[in-house]
Every structure is written in structure tokens, then in C-alpha cells.
PDB file of C-alpha atoms in Angstrom:
ATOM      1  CA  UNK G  47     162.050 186.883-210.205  1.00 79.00           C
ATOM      2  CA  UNK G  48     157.988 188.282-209.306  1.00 91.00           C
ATOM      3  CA  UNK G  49     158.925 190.433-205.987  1.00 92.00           C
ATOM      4  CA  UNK G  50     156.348 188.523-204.280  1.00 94.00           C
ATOM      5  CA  UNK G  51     158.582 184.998-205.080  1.00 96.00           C
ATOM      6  CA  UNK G  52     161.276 187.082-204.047  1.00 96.00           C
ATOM      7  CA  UNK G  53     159.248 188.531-200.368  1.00 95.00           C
ATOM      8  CA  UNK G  54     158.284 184.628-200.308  1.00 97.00           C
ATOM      9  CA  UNK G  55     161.782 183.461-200.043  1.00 97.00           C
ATOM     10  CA  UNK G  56     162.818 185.640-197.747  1.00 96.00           C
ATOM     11  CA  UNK G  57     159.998 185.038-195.253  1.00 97.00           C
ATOM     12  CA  UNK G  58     160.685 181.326-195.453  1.00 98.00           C
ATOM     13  CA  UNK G  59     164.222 181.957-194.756  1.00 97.00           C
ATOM     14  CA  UNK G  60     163.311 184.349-192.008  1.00 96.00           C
ATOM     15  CA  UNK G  61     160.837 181.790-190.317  1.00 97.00           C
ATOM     16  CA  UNK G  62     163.137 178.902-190.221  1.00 96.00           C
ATOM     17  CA  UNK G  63     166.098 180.809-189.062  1.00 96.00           C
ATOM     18  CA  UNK G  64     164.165 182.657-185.954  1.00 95.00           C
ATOM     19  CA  UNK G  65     162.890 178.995-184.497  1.00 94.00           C
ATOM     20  CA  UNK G  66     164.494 177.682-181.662  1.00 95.00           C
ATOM     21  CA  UNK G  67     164.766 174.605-180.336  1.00 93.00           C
ATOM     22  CA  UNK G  68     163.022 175.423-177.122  1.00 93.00           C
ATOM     23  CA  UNK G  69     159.914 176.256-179.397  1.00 88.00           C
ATOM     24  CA  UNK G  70     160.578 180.014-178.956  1.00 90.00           C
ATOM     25  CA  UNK G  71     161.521 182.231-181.599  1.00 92.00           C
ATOM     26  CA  UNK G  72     164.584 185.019-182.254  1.00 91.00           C
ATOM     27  CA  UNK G  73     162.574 187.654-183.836  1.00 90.00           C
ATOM     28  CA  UNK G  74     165.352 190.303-185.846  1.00 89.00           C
ATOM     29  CA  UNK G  75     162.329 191.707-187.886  1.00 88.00           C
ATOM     30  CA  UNK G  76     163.689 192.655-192.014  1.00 85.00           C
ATOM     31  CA  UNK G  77     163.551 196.631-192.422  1.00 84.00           C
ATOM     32  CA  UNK G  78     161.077 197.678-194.267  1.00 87.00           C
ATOM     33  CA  UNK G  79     162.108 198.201-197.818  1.00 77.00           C
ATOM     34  CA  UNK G  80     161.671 201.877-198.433  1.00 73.00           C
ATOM     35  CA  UNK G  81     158.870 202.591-201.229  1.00 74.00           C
ATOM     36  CA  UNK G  82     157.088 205.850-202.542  1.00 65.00           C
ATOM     37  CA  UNK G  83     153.829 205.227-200.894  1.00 81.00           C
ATOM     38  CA  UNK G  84     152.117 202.196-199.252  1.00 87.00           C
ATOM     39  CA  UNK G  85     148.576 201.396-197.836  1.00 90.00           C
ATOM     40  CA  UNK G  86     146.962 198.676-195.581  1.00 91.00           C
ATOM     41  CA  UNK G  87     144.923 197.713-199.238  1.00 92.00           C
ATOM     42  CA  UNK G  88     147.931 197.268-201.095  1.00 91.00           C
ATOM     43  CA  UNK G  89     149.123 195.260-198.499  1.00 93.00           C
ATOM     44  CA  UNK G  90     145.994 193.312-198.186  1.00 94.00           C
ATOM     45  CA  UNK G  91     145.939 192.640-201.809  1.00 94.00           C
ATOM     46  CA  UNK G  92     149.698 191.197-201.615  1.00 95.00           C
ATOM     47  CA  UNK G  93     148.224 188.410-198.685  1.00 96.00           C
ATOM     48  CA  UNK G  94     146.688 186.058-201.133  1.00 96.00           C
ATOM     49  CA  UNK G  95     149.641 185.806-203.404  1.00 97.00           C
ATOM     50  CA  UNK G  96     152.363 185.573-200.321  1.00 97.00           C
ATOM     51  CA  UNK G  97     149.582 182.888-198.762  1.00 96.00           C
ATOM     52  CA  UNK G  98     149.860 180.777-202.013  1.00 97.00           C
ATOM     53  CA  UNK G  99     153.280 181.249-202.592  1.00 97.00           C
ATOM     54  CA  UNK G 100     153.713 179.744-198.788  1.00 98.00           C
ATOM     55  CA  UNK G 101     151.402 177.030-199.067  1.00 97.00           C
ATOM     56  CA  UNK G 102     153.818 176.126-202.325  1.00 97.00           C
ATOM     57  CA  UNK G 103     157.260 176.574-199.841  1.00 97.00           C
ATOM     58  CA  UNK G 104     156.149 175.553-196.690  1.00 97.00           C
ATOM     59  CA  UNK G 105     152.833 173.911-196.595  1.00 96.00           C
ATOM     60  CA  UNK G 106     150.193 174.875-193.998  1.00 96.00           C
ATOM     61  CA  UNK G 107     152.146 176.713-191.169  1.00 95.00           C
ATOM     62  CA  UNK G 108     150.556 177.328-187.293  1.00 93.00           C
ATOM     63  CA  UNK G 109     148.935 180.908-187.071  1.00 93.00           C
ATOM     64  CA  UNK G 110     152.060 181.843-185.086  1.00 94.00           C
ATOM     65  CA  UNK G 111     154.343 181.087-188.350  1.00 96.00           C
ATOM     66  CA  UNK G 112     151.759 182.251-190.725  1.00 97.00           C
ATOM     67  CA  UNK G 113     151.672 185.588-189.480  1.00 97.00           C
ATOM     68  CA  UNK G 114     155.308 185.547-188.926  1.00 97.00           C
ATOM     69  CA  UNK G 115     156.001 184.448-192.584  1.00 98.00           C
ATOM     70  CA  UNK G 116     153.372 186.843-193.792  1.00 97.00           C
ATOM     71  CA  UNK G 117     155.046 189.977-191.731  1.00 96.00           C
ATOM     72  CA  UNK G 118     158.287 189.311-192.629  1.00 96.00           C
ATOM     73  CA  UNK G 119     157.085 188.908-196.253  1.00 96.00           C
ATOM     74  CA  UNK G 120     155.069 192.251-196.143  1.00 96.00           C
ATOM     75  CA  UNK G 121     157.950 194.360-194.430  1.00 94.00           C
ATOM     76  CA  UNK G 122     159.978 192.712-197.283  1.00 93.00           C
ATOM     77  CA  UNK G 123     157.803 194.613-200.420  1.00 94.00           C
ATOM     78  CA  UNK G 124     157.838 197.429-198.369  1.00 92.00           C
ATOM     79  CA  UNK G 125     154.811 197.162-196.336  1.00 93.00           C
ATOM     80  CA  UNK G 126     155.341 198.846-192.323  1.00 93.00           C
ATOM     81  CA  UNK G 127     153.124 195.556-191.259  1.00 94.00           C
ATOM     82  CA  UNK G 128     153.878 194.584-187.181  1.00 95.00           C
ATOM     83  CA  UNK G 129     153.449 191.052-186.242  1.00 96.00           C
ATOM     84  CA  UNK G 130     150.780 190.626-183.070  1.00 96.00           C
ATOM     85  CA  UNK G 131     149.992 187.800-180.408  1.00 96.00           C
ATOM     86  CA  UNK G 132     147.090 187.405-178.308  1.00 95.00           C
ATOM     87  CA  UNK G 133     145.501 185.634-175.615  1.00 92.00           C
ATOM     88  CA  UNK G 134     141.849 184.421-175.681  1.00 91.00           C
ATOM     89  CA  UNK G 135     139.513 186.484-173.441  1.00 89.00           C
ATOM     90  CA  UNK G 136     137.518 183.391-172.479  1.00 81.00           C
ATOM     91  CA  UNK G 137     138.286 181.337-170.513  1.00 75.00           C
ATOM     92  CA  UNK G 138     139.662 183.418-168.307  1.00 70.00           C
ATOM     93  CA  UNK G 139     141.669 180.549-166.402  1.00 71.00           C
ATOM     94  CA  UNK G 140     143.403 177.860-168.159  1.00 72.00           C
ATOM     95  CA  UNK G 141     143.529 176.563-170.591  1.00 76.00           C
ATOM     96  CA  UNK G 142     143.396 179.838-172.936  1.00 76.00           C
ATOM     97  CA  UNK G 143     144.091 179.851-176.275  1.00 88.00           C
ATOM     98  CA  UNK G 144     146.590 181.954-178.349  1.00 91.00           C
ATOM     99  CA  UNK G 145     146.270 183.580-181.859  1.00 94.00           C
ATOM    100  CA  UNK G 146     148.877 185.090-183.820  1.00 96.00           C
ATOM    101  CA  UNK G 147     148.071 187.941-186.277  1.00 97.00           C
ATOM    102  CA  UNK G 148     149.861 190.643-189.001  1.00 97.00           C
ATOM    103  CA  UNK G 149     148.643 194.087-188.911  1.00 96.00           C
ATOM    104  CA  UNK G 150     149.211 197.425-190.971  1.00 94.00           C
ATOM    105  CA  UNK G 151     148.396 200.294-188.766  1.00 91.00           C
ATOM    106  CA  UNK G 152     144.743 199.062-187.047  1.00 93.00           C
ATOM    107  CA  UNK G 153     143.842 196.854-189.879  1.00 95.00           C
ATOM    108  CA  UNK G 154     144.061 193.398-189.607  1.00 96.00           C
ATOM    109  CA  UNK G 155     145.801 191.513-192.697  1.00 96.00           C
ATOM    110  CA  UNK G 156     146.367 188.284-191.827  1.00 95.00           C
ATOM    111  CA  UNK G 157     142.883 186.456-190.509  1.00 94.00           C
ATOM    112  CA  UNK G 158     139.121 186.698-190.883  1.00 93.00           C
ATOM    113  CA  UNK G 159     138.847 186.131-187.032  1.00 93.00           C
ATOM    114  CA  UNK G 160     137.392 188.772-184.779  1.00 95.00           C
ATOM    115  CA  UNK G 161     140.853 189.085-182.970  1.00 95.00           C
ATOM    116  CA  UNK G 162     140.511 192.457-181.596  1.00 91.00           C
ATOM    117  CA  UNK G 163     137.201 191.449-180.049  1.00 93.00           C
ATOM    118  CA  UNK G 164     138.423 188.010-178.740  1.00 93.00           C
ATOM    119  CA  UNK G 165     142.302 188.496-178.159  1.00 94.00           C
ATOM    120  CA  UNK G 166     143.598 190.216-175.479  1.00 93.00           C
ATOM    121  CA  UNK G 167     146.643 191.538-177.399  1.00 94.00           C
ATOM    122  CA  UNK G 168     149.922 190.184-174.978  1.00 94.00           C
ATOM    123  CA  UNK G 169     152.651 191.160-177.922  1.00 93.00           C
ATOM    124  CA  UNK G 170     153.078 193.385-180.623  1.00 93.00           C
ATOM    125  CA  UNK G 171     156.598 193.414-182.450  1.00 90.00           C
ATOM    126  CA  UNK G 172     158.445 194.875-185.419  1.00 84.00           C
ATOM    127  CA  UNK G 173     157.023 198.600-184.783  1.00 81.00           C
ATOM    128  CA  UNK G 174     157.995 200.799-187.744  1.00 66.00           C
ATOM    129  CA  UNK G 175     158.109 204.213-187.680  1.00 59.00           C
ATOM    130  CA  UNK G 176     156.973 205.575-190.972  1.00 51.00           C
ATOM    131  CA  UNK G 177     158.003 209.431-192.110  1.00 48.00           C
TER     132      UNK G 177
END
């Protein structure tokens, strides 16, 4: 099996077994699978594969799911990728909206958006330390 089919699989399995019924999750991020040498452009260029391969499993997720799929995915080929959430900076009062992103060191994998600009980041989980 493609180790992207393989990362895919895993993900899935990972999303659906951290929901709760409360509509939280229990995050127990995969290790990262040790490799010779990774960058944030290989990991970018595994996104588009891992997106289509979860459209094909799991249909359009939420951004929080996406970018927990696509993290848990990423950490799978060996990728040190941490999974972010963050608030909206406007409105400042309710209701404020929030965004859910994957990162590789400061780049941003996961979404187009402007998140550092507009997200005030509230979470960042699955820190790796890399040697």
C-alpha cells in the first residue's frame, strides 16, 4: 500500500477515535515516524494527496478535523507537523470565530487563510522536538 493510503488510514482512524461525545476531542498525537531528513515543502507537497485521499475516506471534514486528520497524517510519513487553534481577532466580543490549522515549524500547511494575521493562536499541540 502508497504510504500516503497508508498515513490516510491512520489519520481517519486517529480522528474518529479522539471525538468525544461532548464534542471535545482526546488528542494522543502518533510519534513522528523517524526519517533521514524532512522539510515544510515536502510536507506541503504530501497535503494535496492526504486532502484527496480524505475527501475519498471521510468526505468534507470541519477545519478542526481537517487539520487534525492532516497532522496526524503528516506526523504519520514522518513529518514534525503540530496541530494549531485560533480565535478570530475581530470581533473582539462574541460571537468570535475559530479556525483550526497544521503547521511545520512557522509555515502554514493546511489553509490559504491569513491565520497568523487574523487568529489569535489559543492552542498549539503535538510539539515535536526534532534532533
Amino acid at each position: 500500500m502508497h504510504p500516503v493510503w497508508k498515513a490516510a488510514r491512520y489519520a481517519r482512524e486517529f480522528v474518529i477515535s479522539a471525538r468525544r461525545e461532548n464534542g471535545t476531542y482526546a488528542l494522543n498525537w502518533p510519534a513522528v515516524r523517524p526519517r533521514a531528513r524532512t522539510t515544510p515543502h515536502g510536507a506541503a507537497k504530501a497535503v494535496a494527496p492526504l486532502r484527496m485521499a480524505q475527501r475519498i475516506m471521510m468526505g468534507f471534514l470541519d477545519p478542526v478535523e481537517d487539520a487534525l486528520f492532516m497532522t496526524a497524517a503528516l506526523r504519520t510519513l514522518g513529518h514534525p507537523v503540530t496541530f494549531h487553534l485560533g480565535r478570530e481577532k475581530a470581533p473582539l466580543v462574541a460571537p468570535g470565530g475559530f479556525y483550526a490549522w497544521a503547521q511545520y515549524g512557522d509555515e502554514v500547511l493546511t489553509t490559504s487563510l491569513p491565520v497568523r494575521e487574523e487568529y489569535t493562536e489559543v492552542l498549539r499541540s503535538g510539539e515535536v522536538t526534532v534532533p
